[in-house]
Coordinates of C-alpha atoms in Angstrom, one line a residue:
X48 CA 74.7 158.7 138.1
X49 CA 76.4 159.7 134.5
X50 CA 73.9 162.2 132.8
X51 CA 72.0 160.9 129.9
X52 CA 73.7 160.7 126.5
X53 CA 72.2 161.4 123.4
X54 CA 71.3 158.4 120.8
X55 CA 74.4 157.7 118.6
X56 CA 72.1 157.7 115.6
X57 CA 73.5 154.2 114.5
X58 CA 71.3 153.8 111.6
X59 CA 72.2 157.0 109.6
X60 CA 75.8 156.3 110.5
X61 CA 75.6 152.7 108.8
X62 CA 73.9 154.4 105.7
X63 CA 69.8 154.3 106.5
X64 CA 68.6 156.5 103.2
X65 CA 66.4 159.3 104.7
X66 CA 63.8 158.9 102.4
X67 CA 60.9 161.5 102.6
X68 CA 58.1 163.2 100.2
X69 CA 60.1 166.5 100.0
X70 CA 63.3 164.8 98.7
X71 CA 61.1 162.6 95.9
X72 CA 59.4 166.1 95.2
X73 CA 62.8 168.0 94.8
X74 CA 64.1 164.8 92.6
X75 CA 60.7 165.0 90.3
X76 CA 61.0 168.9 90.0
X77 CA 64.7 168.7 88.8
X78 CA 63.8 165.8 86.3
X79 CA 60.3 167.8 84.7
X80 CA 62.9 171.1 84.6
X81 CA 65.7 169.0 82.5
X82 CA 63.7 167.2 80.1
X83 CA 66.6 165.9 77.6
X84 CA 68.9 165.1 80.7
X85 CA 66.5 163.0 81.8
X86 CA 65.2 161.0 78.3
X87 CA 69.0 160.7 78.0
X88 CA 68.7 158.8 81.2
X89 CA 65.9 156.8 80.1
X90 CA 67.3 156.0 76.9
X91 CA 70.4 154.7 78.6
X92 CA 68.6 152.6 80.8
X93 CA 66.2 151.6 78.1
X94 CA 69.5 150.9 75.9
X95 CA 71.3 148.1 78.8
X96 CA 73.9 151.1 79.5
X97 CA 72.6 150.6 83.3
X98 CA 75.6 152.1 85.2
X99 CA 75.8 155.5 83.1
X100 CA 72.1 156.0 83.5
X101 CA 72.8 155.4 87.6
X102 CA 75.6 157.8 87.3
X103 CA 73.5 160.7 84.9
X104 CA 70.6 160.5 87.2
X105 CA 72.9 160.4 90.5
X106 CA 74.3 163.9 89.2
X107 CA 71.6 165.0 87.9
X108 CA 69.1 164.6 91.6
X109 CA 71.2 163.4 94.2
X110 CA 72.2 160.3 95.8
X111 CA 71.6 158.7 99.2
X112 CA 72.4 155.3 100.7
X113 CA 70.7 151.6 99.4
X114 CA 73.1 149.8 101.6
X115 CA 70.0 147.5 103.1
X116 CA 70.0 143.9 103.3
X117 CA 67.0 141.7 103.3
X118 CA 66.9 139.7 107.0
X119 CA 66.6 136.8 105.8
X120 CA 70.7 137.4 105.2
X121 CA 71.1 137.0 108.4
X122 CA 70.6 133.1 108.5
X123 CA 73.2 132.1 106.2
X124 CA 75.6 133.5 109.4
X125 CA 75.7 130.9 111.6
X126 CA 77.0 132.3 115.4
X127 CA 80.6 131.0 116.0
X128 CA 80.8 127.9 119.2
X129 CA 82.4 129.1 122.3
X130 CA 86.3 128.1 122.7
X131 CA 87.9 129.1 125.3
X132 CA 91.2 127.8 124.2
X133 CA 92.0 130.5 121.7
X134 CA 94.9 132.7 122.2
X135 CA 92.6 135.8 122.2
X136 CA 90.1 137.5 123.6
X137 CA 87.1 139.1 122.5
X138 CA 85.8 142.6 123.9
X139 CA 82.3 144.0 122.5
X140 CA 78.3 143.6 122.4
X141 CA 78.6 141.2 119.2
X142 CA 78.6 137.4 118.5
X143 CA 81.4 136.3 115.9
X144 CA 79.7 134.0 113.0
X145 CA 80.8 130.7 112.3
X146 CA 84.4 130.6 110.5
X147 CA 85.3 133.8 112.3
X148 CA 87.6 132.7 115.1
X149 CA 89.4 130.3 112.8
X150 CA 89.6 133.7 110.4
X151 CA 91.1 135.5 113.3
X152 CA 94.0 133.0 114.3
X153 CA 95.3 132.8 111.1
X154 CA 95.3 136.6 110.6
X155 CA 97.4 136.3 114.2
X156 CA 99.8 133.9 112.9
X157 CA 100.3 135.4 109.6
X158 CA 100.9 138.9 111.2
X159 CA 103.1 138.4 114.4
X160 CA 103.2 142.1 115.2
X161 CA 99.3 142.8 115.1
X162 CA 97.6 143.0 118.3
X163 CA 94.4 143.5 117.7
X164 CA 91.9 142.8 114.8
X165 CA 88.2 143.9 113.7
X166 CA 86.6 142.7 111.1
X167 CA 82.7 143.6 109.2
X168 CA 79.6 143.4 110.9
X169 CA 75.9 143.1 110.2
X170 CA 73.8 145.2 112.5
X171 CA 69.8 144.7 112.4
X172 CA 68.3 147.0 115.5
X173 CA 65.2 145.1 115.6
X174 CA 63.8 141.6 115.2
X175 CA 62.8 141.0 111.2
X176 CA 63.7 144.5 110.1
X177 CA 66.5 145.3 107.6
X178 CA 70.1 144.2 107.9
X179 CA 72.6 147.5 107.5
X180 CA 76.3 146.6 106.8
X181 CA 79.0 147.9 109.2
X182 CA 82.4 148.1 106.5
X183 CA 84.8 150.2 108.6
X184 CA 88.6 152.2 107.5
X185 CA 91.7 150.7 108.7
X186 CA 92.2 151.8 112.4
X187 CA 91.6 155.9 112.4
X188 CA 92.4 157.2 115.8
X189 CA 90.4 160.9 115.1
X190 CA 87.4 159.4 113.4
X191 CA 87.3 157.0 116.8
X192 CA 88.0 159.4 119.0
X193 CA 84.2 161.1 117.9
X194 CA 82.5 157.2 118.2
X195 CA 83.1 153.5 118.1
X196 CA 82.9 152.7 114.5
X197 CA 85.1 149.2 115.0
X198 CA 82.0 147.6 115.1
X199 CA 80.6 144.9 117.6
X200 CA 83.3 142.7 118.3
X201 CA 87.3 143.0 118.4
X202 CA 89.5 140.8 119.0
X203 CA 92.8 141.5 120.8
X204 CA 95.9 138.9 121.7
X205 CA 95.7 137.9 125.2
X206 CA 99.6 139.3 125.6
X207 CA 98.4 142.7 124.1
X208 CA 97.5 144.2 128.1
X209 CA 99.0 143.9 131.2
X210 CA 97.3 142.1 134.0
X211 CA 95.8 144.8 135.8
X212 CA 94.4 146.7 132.0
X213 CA 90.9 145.7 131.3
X214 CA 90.1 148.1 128.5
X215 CA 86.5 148.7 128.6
X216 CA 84.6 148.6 125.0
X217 CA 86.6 148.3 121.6
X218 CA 87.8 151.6 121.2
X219 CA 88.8 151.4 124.3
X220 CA 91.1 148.4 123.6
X221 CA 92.4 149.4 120.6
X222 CA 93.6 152.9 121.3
X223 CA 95.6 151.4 124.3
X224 CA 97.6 149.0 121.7
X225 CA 97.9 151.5 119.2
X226 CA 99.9 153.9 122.2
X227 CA 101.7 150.8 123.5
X228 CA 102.5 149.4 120.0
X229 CA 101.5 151.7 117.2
X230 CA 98.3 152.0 115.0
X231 CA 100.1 149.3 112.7
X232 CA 99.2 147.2 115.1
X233 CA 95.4 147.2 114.6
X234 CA 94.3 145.8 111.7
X235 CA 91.1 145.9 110.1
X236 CA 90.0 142.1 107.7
X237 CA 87.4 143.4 105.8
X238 CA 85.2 140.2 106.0
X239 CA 82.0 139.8 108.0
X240 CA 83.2 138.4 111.3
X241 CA 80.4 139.3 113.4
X242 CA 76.3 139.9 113.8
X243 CA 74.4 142.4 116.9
X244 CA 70.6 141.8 116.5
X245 CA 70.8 145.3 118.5
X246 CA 72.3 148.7 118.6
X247 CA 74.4 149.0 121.6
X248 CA 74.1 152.7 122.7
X249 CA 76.0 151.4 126.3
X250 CA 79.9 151.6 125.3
X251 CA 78.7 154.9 123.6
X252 CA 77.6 157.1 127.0
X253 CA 80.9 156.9 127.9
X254 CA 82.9 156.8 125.0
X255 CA 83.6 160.5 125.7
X256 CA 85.3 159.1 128.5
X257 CA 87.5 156.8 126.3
X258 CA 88.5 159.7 124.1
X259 CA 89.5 162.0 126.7
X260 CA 92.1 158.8 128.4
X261 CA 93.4 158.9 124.8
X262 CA 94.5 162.0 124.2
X263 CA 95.6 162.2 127.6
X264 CA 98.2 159.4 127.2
X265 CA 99.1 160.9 124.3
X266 CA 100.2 163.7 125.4
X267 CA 96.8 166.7 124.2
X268 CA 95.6 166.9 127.4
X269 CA 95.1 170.6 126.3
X270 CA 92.7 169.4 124.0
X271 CA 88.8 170.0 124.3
X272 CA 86.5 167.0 124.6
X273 CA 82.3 167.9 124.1
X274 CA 79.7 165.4 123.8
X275 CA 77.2 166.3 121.0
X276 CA 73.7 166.7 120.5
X277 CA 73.9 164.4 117.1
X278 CA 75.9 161.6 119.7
X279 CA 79.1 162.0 118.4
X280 CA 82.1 163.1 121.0
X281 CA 83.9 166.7 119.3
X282 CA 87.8 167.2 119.9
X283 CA 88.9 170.1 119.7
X284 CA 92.7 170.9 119.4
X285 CA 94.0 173.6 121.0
X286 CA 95.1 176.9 119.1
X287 CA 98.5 178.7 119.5
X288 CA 98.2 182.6 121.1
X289 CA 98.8 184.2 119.4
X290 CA 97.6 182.7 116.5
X291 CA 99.7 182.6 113.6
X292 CA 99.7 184.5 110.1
X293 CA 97.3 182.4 107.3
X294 CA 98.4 183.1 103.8
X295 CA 95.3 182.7 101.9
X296 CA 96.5 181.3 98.3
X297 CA 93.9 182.0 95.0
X298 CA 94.8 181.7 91.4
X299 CA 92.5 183.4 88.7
X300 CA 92.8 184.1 85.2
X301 CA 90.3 186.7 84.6
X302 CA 86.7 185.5 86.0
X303 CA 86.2 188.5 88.2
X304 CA 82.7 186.9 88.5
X305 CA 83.9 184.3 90.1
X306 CA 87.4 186.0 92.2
X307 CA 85.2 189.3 93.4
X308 CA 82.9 187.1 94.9
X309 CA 85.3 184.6 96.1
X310 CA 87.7 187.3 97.4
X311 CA 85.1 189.8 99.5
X312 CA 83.6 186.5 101.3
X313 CA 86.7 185.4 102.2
X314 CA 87.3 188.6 103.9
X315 CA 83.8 189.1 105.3
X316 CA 83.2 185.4 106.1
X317 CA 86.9 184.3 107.9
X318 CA 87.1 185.0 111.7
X319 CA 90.8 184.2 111.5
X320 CA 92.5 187.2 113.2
X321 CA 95.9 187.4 111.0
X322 CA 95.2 187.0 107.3
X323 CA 97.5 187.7 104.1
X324 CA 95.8 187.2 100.6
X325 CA 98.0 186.3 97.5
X326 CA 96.3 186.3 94.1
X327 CA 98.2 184.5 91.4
X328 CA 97.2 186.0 88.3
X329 CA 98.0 184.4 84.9
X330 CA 98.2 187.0 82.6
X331 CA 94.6 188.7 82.8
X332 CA 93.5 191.4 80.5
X333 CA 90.6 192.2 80.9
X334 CA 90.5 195.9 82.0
X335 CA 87.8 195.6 84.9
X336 CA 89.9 192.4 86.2
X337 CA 93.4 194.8 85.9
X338 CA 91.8 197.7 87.6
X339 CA 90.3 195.4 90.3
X340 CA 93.3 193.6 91.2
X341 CA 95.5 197.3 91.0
X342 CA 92.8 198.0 93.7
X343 CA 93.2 195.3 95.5
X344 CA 96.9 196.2 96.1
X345 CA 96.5 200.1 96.4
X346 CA 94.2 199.3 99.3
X347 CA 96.4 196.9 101.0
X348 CA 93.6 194.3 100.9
X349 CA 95.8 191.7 99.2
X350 CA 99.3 191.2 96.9
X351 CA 99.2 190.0 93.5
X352 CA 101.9 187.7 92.5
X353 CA 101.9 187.6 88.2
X354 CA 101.9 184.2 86.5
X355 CA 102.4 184.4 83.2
X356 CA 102.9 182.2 80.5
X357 CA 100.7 178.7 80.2
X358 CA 98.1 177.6 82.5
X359 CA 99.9 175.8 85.5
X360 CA 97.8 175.6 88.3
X361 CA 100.9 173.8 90.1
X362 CA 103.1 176.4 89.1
X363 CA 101.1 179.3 90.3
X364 CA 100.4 178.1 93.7
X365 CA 103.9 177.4 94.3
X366 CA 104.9 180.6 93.1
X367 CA 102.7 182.3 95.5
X368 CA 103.7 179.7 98.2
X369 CA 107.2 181.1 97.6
X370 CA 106.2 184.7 98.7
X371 CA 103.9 184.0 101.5
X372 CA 104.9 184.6 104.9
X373 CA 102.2 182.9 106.8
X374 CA 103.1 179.9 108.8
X375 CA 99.9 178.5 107.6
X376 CA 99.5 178.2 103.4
X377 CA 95.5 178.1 102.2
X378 CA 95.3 177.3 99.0
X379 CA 91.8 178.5 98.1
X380 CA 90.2 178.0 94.0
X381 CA 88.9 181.4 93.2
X382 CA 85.1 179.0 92.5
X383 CA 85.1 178.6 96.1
X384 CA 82.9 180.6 98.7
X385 CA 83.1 181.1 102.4
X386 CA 79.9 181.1 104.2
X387 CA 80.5 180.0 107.3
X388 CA 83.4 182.3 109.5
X389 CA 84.7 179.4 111.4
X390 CA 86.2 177.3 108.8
X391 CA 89.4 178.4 108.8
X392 CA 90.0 178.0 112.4
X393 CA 88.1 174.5 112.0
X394 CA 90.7 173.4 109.6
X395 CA 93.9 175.3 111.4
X396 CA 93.3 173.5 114.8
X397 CA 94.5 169.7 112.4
X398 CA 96.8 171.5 110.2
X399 CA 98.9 172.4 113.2
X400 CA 99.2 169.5 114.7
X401 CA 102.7 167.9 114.1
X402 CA 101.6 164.8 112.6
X403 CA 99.0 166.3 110.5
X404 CA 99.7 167.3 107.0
X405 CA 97.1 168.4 104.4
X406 CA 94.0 169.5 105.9
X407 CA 90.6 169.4 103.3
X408 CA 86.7 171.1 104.1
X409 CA 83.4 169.6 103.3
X410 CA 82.9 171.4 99.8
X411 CA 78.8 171.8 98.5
X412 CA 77.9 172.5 94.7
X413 CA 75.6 175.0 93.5
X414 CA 72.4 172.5 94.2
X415 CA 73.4 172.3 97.7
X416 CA 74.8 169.1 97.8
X417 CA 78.3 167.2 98.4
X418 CA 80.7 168.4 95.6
X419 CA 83.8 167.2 97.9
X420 CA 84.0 164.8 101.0
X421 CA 87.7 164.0 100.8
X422 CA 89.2 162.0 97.6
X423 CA 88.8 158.6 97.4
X424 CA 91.7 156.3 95.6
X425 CA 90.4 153.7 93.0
X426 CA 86.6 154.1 92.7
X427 CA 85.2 156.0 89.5
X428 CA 88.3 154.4 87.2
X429 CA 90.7 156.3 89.0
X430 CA 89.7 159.0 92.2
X431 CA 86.7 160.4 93.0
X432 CA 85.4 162.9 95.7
X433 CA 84.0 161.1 98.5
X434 CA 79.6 161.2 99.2
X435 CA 79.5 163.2 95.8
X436 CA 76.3 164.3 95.3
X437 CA 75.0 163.5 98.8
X438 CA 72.7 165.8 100.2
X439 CA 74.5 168.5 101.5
X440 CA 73.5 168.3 105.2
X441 CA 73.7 164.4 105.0
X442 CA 75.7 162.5 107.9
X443 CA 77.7 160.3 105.6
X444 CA 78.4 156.8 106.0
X445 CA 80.3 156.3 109.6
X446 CA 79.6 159.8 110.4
X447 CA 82.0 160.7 107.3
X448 CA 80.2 164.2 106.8
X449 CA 80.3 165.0 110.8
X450 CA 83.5 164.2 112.7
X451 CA 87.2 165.1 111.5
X452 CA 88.6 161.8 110.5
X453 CA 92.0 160.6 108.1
X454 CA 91.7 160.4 103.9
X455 CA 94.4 159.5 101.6
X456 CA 93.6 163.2 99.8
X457 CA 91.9 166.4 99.8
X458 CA 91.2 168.6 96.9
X459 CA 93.4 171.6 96.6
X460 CA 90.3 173.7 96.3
X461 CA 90.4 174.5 99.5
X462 CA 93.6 172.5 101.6
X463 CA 95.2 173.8 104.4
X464 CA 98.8 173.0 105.5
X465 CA 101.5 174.3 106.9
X466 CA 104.2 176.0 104.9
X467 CA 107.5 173.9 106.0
X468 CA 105.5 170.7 105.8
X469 CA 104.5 171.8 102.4
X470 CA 108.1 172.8 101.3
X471 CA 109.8 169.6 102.8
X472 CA 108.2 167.8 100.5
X473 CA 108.6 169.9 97.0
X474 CA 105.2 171.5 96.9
X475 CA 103.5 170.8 94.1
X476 CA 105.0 169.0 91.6
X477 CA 104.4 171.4 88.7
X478 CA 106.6 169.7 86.0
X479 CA 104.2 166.6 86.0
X480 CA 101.3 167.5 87.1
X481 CA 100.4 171.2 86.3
X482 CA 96.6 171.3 86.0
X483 CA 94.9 167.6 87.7
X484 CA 95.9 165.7 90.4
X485 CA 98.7 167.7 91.8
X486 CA 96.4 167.9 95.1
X487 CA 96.4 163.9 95.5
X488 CA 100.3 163.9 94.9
X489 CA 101.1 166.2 96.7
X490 CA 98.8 164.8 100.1
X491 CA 99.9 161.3 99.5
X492 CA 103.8 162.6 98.8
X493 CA 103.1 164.4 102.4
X494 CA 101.0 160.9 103.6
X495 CA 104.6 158.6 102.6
X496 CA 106.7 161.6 104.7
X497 CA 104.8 160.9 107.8
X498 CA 101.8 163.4 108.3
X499 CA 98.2 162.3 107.9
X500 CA 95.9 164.0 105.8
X501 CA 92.6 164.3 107.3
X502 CA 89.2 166.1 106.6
X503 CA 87.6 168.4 108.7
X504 CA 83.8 168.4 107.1
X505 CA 82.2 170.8 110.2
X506 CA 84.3 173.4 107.6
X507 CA 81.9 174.1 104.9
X508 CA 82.4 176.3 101.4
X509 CA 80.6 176.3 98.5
X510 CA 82.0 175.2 95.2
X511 CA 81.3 176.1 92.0
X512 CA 83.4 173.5 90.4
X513 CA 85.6 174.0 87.1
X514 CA 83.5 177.2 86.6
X515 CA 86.7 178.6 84.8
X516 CA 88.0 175.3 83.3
X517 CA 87.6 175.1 79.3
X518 CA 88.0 171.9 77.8
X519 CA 90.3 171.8 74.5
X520 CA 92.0 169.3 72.5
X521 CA 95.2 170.2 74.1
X522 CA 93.6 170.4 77.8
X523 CA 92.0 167.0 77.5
X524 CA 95.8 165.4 76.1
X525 CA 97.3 167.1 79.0
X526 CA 94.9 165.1 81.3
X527 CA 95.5 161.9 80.0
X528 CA 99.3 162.4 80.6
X529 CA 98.7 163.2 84.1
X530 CA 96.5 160.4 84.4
X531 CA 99.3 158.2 83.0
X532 CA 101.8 160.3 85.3
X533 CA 99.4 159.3 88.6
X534 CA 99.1 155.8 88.0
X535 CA 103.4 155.4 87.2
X536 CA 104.3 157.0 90.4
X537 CA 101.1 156.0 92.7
X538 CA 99.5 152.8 91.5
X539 CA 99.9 150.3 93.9
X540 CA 97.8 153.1 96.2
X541 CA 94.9 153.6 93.3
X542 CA 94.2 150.2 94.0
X543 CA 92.4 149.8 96.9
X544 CA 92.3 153.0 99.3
X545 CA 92.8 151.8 103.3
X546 CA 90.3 154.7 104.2
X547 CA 87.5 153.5 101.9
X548 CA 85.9 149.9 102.0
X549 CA 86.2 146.9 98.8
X550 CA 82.7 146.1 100.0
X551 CA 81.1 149.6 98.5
X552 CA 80.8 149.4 94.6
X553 CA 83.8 150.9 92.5
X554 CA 81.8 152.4 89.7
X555 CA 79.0 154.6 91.2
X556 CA 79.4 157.7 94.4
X557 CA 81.0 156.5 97.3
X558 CA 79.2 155.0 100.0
X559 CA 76.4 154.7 98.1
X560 CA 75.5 151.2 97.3
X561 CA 77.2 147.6 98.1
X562 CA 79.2 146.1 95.6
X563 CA 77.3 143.3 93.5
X564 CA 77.2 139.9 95.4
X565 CA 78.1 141.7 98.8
X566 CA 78.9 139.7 101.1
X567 CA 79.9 136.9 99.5
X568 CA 83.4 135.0 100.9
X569 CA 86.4 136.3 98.8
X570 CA 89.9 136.5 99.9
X571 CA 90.8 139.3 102.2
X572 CA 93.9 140.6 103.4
X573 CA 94.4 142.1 106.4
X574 CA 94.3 146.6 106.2
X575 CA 96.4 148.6 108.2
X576 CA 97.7 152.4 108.6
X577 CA 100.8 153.1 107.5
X578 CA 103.4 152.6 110.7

């Protein structure tokens, strides 16, 4: 008999808000402290501006998830009549809704080299209570590997196995086609194809199981595999011994509030045994900045690499990059503050893997909450920072705030990668984008080379974001050129991001609410990884 597993938590994963007194107290409290923030927010709601007064008072208290459907939903989804005649097969504890099979043969016979598809779901865990929606990435083998997010049913071509293969839950399936044909071949329609009136917690007491055949086929059979308290399997890559030199990468102007602090916790809060720290320095004067950074040179705590001339926060990190010999580069903001000393080696174990390229932490603000959970192409008019404003020990939506799983970006606030990945591709591009978004070109620049950018959010910091940032004419006409730059040389991309669902709505925090109408039928192309 298989020891008992832990519940998978299913509702939090599909985005159950955790309502309680003590958060409605905490939101109450900020709002009586902030008086004009929040009549500001009353008058915008007052005024019809409904979606800046959801945004004000989403910053201003915190957000959590309202992705609950009424059951009644539940009856406009008819289940789908057995056929036996398809030319697939269906694995999973689910019941496709009428329309859904037809759905899936077309989706077949429009892509000839997909082998498996996976569509929505609707979950409701008992009978009359709330509906939650299940809107999963394209195919993701880490953020799999830690559950079975696929949802209840997938469907698979009955050619995709041989005979004597009977994968045995949807992960299951679709890592074995993804090793025999690549994870192009798994493809995600993001419709709703399928209803459970239960959660399943079977496929998940063994899914540790599943995960460890995976990376065993795939050649990390040094890798660790643990089964959590919270449900979720942990992999754990394995570490080179010894471990390599880190180059720890911070640029300051000034602010030794903010670099003193940013500097002694990286030292005291870092287990990482080989450490070099490069501070880019553009052009400080004041004299207890000077004599702190002569310090930090004369004491063989760190090397100071001058930057002068304008602000190019690009320019400064690649200069620095340029002199480091770690094999490792961490490009740290000098806002940011370790807390936690196993966030480097966190982050290291994906940054060395050979198909791994920029490597981001869970970032919290100075309230505590999310400030960074990966970036997130096409919501907030452009990026935004994924579960901003969450609380800061939520789970996120699909366990996005646990388990180590692929984004299109990280901030360079804190990014890990290694330096001949980074100097393959260029670097930063410090010619066109010198201050914003020189992070998200450079990870999607690495992303089109071949390495996956992935987010490790067990790695926390604290963030005290664009604490040194000053906001002039010339700064703000600087951004809208490399806004202009982003969406010339990346906007098919900024469209629609593969790791982050159409169904969420653009304009407020991720995951936070359904887009209006949801789940209405609209045309829906098939989502896959890049080959």
């Amino acid at each position: 008999m298989r020891p008992e597993r832990p519940s998978s938590g299913g509702n939090l994963r599909l985005g159950s808000p955790r309502r309680s007194w003590r958060r409605l107290a905490a939101a109450l409290r900020i709002l009586l402290s902030r008086p004009r923030a929040a009549a500001a927010i009353a008058a915008a709601r007052l005024t019809g501006k409904r979606l800046r007064a959801r945004q004000s008072l989403a910053s201003l208290v915190g957000i959590d998830h309202r992705l609950a459907l009424p059951p009644r939903l539940l009856h406009r989804f008819r289940p789908a009549s057995e056929d036996l005649s398809r030319a697939f097969r269906l694995i999973g504890d689910g019941q496709l809704v009428a329309g859904a099979p037809d759905r899936i043969e077309a989706m077949f016979a429009a892509h000839p080299d997909v082998q498996a598809i996976y569509g929505d779901a609707l979950i409701q865990d008992r009978p009359g209570g709330p509906v939650l929606p299940l809107l999963p990435p394209v195919f993701d083998a880490d953020r799999l590997a830690a559950f079975d997010y696929l949802g209840p049913v997938l469907a698979y071509r009955s050619t995709a196995f041989d005979p004597e293969v009977e994968p045995v839950s949807p992960a299951d399936a679709a890592f074995r086609i993804a090793e025999r044909f690549g994870s192009s071949a798994v493809g995600h329609l993001p419709e709703v194809l399928s209803v459970r009136r239960a959660v399943g917690e079977g496929p998940q007491s063994f899914h540790d199981a599943v995960a460890r055949g995976h990376l065993d086929r795939t050649g990390r059979a040094e890798t660790r595999v643990a089964f959590g308290s919270d449900g979720l399997v942990q992999v754990l890559s394995p570490l080179p011994d010894p471990r390599p030199l880190a180059s720890v990468i911070v640029p300051t102007r000034d602010r030794l509030d903010l670099l003193r602090p940013c500097l002694d916790s990286l030292r005291r809060c870092t287990d990482w045994p080989r450490l070099e720290i490069l501070v880019c320095d553009n052009d400080s004067r004041e004299p207890e900045t000077l004599a702190y950074l002569h310090a930090l040179e004369d004491e063989g705590l760190g090397h100071v690499v001058p930057c002068p001339g304008p602000f190019n926060f690009a320019a400064m990190n690649n200069a620095a990059a340029a002199r480091a010999r770690g094999h490792l580069l961490v490009f740290v903001n000098n806002d940011v503050e370790a807390f936690r000393p196993d966030w480097l080696t966190l982050m290291a174990r994906e940054a060395l893997r050979p198909d791994v390229g920029a490597v981001g932490a869970k970032l919290l603000d100075g309230e505590g909450r999310i400030q960074h959970g990966g970036i997130v192409l096409g919501t907030g008019g452009l990026v935004t920072h994924g579960h901003r404003h969450f609380p800061g020990d939520a789970p996120g939506y699909l366990a996005a705030l646990r388990v180590t799983h692929a984004v299109s970006a990280v901030t360079a606030a804190c990014l890990v990668v290694a330096a001949d990945k980074f100097r393959a591709v260029g670097g930063f591009d410090e010619a066109v984008f010198a201050v914003d978004f020189n992070d998200v070109d450079l990870c999607l620049r690495l992303n089109a080379a071949g390495f996956r950018t992935l987010l490790v959010p067990e790695a926390v910091l604290h963030h005290r974001e664009a604490a040194s940032r000053r906001w002039t004419p010339e700064a703000r006409a600087r951004h809208a050129r490399e806004i202009a730059a982003l969406k010339t040389r990346w906007g098919p991309l900024l469209v629609q991001d593969p790791h982050y669902h159409p169904g969420f709505d653009p304009d407020l925090s991720t995951h936070a609410r359904l887009r209006p109408g949801f789940p209405e039928a609209r045309p829906a192309l098939l989502r896959r990884p890049a080959a």
